[in-house]
PDB file of C-alpha atoms in Angstrom:
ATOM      1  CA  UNK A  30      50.106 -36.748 152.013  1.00 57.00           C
ATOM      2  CA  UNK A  31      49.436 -37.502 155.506  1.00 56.00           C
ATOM      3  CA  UNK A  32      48.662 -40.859 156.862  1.00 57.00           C
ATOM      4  CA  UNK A  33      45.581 -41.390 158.421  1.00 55.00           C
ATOM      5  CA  UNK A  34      44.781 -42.494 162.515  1.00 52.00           C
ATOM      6  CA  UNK A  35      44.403 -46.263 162.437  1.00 52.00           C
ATOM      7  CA  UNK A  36      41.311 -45.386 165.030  1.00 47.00           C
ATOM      8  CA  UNK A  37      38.193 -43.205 164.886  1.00 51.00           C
ATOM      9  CA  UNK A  38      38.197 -39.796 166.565  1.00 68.00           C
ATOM     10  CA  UNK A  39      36.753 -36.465 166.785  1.00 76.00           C
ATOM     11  CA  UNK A  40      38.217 -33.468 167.320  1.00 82.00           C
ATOM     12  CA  UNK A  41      36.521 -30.026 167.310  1.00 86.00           C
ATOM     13  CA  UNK A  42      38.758 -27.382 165.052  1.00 90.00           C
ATOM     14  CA  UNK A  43      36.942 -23.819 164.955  1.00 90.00           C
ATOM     15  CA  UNK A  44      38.124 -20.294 163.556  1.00 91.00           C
ATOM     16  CA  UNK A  45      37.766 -16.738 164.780  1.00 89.00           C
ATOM     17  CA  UNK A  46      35.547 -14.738 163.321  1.00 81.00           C
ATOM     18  CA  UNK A  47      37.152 -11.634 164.255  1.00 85.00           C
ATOM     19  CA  UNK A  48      37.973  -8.245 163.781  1.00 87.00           C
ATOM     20  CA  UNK A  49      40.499  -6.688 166.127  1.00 89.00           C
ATOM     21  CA  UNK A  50      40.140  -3.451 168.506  1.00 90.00           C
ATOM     22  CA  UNK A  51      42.939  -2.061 165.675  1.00 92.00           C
ATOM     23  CA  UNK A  52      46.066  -1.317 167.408  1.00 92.00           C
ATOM     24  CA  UNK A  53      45.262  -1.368 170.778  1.00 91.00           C
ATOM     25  CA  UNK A  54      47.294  -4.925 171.848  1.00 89.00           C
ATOM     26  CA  UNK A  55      45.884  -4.778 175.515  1.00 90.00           C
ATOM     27  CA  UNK A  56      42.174  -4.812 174.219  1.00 92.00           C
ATOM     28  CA  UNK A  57      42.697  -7.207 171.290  1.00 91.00           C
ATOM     29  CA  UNK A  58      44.272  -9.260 173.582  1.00 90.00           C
ATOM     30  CA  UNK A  59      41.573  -9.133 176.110  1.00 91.00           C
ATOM     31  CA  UNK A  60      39.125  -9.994 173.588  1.00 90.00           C
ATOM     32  CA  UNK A  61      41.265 -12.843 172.188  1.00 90.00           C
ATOM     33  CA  UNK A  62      41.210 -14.541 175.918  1.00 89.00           C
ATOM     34  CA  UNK A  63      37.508 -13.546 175.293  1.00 89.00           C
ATOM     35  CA  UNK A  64      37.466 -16.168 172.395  1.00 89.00           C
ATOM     36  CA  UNK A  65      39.296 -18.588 173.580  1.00 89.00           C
ATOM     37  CA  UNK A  66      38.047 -19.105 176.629  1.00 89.00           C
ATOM     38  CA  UNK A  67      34.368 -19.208 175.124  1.00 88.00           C
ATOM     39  CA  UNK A  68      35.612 -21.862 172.717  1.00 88.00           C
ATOM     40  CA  UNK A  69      37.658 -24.214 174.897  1.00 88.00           C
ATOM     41  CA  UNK A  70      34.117 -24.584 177.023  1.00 88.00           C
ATOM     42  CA  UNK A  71      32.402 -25.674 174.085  1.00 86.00           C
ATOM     43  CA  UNK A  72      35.446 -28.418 173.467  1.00 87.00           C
ATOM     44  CA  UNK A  73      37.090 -26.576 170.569  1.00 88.00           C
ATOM     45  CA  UNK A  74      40.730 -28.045 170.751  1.00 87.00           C
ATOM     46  CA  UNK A  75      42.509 -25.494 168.579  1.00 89.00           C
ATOM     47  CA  UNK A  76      41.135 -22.458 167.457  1.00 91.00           C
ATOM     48  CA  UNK A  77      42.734 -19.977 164.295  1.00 92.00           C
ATOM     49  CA  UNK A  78      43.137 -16.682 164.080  1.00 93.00           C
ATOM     50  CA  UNK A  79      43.180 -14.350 161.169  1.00 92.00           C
ATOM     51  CA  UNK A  80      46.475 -12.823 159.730  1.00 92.00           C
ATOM     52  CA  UNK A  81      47.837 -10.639 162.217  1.00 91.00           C
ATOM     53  CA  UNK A  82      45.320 -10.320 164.339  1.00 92.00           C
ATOM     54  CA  UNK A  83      47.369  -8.678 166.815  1.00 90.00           C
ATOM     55  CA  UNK A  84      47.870  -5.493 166.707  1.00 90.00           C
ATOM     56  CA  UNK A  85      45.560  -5.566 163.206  1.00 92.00           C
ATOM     57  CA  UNK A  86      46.156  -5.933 159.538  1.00 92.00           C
ATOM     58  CA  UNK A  87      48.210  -2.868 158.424  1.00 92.00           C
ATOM     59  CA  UNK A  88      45.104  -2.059 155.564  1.00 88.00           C
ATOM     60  CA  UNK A  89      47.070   1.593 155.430  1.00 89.00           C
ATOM     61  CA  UNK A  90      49.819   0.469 153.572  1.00 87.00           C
ATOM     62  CA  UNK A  91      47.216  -0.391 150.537  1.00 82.00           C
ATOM     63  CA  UNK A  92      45.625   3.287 150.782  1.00 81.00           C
ATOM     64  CA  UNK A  93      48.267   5.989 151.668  1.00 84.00           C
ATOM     65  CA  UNK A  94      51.105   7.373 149.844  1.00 83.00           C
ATOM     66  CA  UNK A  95      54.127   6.030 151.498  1.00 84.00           C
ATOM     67  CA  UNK A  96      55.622   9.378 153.196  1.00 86.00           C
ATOM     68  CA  UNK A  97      52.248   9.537 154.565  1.00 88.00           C
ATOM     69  CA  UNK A  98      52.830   6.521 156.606  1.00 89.00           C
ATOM     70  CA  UNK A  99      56.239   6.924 158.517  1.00 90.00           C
ATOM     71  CA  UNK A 100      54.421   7.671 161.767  1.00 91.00           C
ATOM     72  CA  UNK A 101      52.627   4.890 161.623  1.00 92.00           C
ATOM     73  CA  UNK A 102      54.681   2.573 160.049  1.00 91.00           C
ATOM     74  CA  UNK A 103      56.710   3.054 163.478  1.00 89.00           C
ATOM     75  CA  UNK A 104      53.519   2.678 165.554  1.00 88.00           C
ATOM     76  CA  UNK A 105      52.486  -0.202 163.979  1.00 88.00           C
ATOM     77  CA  UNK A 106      56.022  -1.821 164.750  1.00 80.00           C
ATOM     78  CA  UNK A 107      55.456  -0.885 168.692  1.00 73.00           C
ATOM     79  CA  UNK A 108      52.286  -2.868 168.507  1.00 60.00           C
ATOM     80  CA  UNK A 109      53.695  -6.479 166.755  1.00 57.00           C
ATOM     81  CA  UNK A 110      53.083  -9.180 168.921  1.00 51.00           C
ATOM     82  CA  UNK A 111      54.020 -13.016 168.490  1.00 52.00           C
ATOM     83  CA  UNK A 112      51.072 -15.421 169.652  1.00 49.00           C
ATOM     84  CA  UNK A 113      51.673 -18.568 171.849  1.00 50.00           C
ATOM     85  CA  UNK A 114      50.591 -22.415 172.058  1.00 55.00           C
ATOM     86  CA  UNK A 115      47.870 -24.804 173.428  1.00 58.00           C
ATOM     87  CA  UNK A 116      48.889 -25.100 177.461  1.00 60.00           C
ATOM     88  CA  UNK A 117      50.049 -21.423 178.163  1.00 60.00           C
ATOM     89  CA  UNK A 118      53.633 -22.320 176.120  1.00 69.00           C
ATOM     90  CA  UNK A 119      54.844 -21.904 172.582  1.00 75.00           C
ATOM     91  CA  UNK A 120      54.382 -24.505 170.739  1.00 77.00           C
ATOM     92  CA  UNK A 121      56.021 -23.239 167.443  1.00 78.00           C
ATOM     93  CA  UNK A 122      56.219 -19.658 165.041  1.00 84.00           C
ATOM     94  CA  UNK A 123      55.905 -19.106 161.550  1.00 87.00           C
ATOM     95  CA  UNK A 124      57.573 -16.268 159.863  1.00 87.00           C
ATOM     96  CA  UNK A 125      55.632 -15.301 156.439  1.00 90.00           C
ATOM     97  CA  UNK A 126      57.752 -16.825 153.543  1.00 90.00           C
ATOM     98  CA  UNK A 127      57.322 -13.643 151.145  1.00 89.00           C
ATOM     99  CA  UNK A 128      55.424 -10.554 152.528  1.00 89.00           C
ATOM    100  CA  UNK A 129      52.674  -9.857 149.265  1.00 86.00           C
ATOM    101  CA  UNK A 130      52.538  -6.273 147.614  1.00 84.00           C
ATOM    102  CA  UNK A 131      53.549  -3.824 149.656  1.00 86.00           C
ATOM    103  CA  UNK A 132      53.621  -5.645 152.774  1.00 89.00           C
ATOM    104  CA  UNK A 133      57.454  -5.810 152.183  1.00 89.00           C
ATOM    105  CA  UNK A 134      57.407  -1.820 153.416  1.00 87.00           C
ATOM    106  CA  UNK A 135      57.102  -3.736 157.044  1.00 88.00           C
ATOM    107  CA  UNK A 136      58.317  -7.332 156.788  1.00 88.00           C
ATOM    108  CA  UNK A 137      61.184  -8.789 154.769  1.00 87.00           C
ATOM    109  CA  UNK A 138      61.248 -12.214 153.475  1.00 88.00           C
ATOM    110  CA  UNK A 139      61.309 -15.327 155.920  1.00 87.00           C
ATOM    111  CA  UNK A 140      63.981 -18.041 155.066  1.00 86.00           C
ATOM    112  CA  UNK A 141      61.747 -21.208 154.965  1.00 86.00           C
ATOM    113  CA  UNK A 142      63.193 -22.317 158.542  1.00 89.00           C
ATOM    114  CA  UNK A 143      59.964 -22.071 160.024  1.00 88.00           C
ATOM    115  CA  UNK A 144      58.352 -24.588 157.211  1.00 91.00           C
ATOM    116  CA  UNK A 145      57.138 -27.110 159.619  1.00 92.00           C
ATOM    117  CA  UNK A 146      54.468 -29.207 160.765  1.00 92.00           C
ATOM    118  CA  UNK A 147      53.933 -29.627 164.737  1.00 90.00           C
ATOM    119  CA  UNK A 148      53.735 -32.714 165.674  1.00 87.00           C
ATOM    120  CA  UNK A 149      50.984 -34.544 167.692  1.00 83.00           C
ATOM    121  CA  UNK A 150      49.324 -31.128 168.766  1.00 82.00           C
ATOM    122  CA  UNK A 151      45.629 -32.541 168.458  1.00 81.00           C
ATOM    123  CA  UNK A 152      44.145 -35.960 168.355  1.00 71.00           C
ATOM    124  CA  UNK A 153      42.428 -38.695 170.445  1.00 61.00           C
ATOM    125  CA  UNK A 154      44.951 -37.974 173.140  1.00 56.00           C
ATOM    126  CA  UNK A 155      42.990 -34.731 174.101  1.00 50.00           C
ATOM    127  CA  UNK A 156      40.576 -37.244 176.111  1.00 52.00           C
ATOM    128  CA  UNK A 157      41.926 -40.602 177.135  1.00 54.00           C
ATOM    129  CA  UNK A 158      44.927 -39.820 178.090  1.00 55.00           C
ATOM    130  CA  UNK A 159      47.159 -41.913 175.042  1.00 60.00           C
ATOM    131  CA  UNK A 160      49.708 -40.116 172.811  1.00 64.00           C
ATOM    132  CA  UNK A 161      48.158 -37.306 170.400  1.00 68.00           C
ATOM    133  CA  UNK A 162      48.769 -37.762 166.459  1.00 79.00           C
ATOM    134  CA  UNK A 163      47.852 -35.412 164.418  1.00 87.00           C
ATOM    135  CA  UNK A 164      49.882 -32.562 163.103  1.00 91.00           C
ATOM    136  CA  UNK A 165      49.244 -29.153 162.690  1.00 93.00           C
ATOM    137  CA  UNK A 166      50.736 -26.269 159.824  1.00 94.00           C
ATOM    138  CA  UNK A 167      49.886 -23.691 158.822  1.00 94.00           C
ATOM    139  CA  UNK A 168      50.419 -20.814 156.009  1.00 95.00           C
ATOM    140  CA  UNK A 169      49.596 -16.978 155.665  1.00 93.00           C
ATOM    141  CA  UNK A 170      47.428 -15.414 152.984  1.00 92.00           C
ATOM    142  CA  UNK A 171      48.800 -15.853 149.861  1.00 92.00           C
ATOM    143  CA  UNK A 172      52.024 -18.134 150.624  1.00 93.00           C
ATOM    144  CA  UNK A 173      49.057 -20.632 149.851  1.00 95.00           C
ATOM    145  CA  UNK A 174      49.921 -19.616 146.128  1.00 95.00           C
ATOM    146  CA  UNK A 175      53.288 -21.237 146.638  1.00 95.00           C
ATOM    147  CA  UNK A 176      53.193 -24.639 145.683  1.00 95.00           C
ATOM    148  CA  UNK A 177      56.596 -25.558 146.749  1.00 95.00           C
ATOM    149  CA  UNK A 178      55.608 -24.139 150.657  1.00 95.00           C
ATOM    150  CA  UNK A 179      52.377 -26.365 150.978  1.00 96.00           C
ATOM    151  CA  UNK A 180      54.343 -29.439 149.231  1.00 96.00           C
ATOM    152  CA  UNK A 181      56.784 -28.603 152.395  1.00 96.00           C
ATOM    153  CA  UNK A 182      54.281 -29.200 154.939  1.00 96.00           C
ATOM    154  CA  UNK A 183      52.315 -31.877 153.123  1.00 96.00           C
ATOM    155  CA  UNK A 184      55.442 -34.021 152.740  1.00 96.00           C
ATOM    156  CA  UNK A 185      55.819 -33.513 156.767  1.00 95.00           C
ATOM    157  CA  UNK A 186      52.668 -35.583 157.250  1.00 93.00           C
ATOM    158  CA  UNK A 187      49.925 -32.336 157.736  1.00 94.00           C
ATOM    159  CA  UNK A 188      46.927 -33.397 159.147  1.00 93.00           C
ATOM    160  CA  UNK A 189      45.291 -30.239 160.260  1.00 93.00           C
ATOM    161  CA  UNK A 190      46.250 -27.012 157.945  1.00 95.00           C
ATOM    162  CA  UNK A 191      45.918 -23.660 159.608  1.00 94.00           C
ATOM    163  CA  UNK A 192      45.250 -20.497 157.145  1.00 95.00           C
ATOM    164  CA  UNK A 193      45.502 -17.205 158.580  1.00 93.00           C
ATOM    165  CA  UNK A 194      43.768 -14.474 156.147  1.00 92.00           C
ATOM    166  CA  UNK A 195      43.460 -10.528 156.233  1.00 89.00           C
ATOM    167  CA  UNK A 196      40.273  -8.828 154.899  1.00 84.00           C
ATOM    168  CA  UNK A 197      40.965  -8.915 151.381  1.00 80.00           C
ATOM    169  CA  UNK A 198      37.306  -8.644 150.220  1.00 76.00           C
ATOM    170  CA  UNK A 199      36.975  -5.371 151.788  1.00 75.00           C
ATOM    171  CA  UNK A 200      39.499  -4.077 149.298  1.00 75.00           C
ATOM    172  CA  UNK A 201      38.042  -1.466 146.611  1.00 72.00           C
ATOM    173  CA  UNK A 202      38.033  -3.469 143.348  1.00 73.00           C
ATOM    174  CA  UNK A 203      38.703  -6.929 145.122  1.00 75.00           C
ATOM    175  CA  UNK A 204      34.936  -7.433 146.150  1.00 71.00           C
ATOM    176  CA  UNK A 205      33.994 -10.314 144.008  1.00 74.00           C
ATOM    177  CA  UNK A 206      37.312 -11.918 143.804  1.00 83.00           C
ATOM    178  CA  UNK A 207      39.007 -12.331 146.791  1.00 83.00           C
ATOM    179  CA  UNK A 208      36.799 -14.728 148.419  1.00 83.00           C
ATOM    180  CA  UNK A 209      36.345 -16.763 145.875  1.00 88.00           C
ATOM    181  CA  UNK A 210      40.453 -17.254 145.279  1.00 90.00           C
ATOM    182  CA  UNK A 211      40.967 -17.618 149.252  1.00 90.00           C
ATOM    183  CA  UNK A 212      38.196 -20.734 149.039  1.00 91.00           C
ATOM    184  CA  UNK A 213      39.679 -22.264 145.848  1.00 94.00           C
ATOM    185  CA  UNK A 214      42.972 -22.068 147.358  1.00 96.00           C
ATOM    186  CA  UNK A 215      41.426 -23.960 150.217  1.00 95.00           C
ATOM    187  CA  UNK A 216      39.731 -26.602 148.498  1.00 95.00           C
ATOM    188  CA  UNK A 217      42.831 -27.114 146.626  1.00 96.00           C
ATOM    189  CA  UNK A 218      44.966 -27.470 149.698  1.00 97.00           C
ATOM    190  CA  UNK A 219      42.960 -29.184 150.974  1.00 95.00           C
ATOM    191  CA  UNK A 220      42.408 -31.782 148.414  1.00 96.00           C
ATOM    192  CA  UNK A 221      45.937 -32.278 147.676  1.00 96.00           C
ATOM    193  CA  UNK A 222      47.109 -32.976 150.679  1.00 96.00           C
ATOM    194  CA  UNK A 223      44.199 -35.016 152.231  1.00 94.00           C
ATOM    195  CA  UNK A 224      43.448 -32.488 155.544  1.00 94.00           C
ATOM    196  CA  UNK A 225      41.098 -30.727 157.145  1.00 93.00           C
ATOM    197  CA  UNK A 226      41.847 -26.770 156.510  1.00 95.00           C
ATOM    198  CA  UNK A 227      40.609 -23.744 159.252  1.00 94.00           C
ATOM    199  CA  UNK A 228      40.567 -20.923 157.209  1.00 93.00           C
ATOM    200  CA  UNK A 229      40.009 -17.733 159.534  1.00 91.00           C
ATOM    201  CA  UNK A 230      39.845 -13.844 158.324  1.00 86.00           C
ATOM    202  CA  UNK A 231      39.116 -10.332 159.935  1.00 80.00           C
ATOM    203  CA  UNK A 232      37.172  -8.141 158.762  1.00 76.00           C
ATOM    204  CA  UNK A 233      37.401  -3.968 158.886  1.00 81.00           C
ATOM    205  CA  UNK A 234      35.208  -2.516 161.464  1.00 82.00           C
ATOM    206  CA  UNK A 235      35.103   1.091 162.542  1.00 82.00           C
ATOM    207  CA  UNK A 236      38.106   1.173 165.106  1.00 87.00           C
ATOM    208  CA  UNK A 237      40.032   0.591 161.773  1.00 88.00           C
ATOM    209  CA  UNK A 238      39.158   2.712 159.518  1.00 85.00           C
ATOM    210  CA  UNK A 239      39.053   5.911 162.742  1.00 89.00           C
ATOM    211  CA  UNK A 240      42.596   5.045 163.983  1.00 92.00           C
ATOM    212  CA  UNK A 241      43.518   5.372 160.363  1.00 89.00           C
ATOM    213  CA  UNK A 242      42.010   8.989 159.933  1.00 89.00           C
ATOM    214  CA  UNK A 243      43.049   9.791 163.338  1.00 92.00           C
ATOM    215  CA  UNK A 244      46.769   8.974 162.260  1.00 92.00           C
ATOM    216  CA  UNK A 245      47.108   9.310 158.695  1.00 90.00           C
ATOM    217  CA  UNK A 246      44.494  11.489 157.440  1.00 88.00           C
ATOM    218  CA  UNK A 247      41.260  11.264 155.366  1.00 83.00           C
ATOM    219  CA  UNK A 248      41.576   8.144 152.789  1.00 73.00           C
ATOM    220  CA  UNK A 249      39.870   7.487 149.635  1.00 66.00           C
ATOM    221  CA  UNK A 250      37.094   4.579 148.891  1.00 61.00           C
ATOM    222  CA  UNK A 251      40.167   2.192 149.085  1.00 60.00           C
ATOM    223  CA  UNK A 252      39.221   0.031 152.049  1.00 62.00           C
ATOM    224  CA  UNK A 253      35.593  -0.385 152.748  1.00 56.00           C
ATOM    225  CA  UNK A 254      33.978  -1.225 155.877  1.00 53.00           C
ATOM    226  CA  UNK A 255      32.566  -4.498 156.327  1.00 50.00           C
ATOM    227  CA  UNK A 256      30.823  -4.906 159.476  1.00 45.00           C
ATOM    228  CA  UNK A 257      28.344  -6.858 161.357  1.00 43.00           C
ATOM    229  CA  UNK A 258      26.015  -6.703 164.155  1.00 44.00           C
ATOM    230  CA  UNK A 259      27.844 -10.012 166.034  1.00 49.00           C
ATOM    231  CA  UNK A 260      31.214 -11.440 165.518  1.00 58.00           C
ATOM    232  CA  UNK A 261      31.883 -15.042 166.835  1.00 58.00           C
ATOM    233  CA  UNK A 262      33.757 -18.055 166.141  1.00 58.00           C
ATOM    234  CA  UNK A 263      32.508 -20.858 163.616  1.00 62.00           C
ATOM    235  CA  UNK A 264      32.749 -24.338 164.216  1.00 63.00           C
ATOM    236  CA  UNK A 265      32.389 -26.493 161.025  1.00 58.00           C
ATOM    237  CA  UNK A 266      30.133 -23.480 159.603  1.00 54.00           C
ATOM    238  CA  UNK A 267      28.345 -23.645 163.115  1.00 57.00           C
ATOM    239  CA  UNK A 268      28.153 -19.836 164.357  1.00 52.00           C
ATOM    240  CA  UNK A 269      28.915 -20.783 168.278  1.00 53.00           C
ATOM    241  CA  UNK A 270      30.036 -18.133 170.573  1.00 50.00           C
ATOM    242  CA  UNK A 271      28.995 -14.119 169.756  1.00 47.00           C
ATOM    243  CA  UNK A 272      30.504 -10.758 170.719  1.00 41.00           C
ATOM    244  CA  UNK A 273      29.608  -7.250 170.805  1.00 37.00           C
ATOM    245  CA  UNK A 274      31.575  -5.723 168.061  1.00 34.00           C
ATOM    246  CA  UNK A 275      30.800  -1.756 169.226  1.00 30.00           C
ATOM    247  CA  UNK A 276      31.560  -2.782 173.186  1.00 33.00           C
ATOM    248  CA  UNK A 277      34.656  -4.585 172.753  1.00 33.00           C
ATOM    249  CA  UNK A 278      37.512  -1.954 173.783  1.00 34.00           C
ATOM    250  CA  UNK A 279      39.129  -3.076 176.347  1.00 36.00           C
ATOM    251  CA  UNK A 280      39.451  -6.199 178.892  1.00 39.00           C
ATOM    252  CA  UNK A 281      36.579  -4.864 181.403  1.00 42.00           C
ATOM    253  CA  UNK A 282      34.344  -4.621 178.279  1.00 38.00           C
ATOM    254  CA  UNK A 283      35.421  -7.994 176.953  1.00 40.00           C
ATOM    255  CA  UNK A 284      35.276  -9.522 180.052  1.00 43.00           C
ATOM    256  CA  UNK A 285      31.189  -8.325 180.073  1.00 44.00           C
ATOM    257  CA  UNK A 286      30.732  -9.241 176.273  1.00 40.00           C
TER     258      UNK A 286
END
């Protein structure tokens, strides 16, 4: 369980509300500098993307019959791309402990060396100047079912918990449940180990479910479009900064969103 600053302080922790422009890394990326840019002007000191949001969740792996996927199985790992830390560095990577399903068609199994906490990323150093000391982890979908992971990073003094999520609720037969797992999982974690959790997930818009046709073929009612109007980041259930979801598709659109 994590100790607790011996002063007061606040510090501004917000999550991306966020589908991707799916597989295009030069656009999602665009739109990503988008987002943070938008949030580090309203004070947001770390900000959490959903699972893979770069280059996009591969949802085609849940719908397709595997031979059906070779092509782009091998454009999806093209597209990969490892995100970097507060100050233009890299603070830190974590590699998924056990891919779920068939998510192990892509990624093997990570080796636990990446079970860490980061320490003194946020805190009341952001302002005055003095030594930041809180730590950050985080997890990845449903490694938050392993007990033995978040005991890892609980024992390693987690003050702020990162959760990266896919859309699972836009899953054919996963409607109801999903959500209500992923925020039980949450409350849980963090309950047990005494910190304040970001939870952040994508969502499937139309560039998903067209660069899936496009490239695969027709699917079935397997994955089911869940789109709105305005997509922003949320700031302690504060909608703050919107985009346009249909404009977004590239950096001179994001840069006029």
């Amino acid at each position: 369980m994590a100790s607790q600053p011996s002063f007061p302080t606040k510090v501004k922790l917000a999550a991306a509300h966020s589908a991707p422009v799916y597989m295009s890394k030069s656009a999602i990326l665009a739109k990503a500098i988008h987002l943070i840019h938008a949030a580090a002007r309203d004070g947001v000191s770390m900000l959490v993307f959903p699972e893979t949001y770069v280059p996009g969740y591969p949802y085609f792996i849940e719908c397709y019959p595997p031979l059906k996927q070779v092509a782009a199985l091998a454009k999806y790992a093209e597209g990969v791309f490892i995100a970097g830390g507060r100050g233009g560095g890299i603070k830190g990577t974590h590699r998924k402990l056990q891919p779920t399903y068939v998510e192990r068609i892509i990624w093997a199994q990570g080796d636990g060396s990446t079970l860490m906490t980061w320490k003194g990323m946020l805190g009341p150093g952001e302002a005055d100047g003095k030594e930041k000391s809180w730590n950050v982890g985080g997890l990845a979908c449903w490694e938050h079912t392993m007990l033995l992971a978040r005991q890892a990073l609980i024992t390693q003094q987690e003050h702020v918990h990162a959760a990266a999520w896919p859309a699972l609720s836009t899953m054919t037969g996963f409607e109801e449940t999903a959500d209500s797992q992923i925020e039980a999982l949450m409350k849980c974690h963090a309950l047990t180990a005494q910190c304040f959790v970001v939870a952040a997930s994508n969502y499937v818009d139309e560039t998903c479910l067209e660069w899936m046709k496009e490239n695969i073929g027709q699917q079935g009612p397997e994955i089911l479009p869940f789109v709105w109007d305005k997509e922003a980041y949320w700031e302690a259930g504060k909608k703050k900064h919107e985009l346009r979801v249909s404009e977004a598709k590239g950096e001179e659109e994001a840069k006029k969103a």
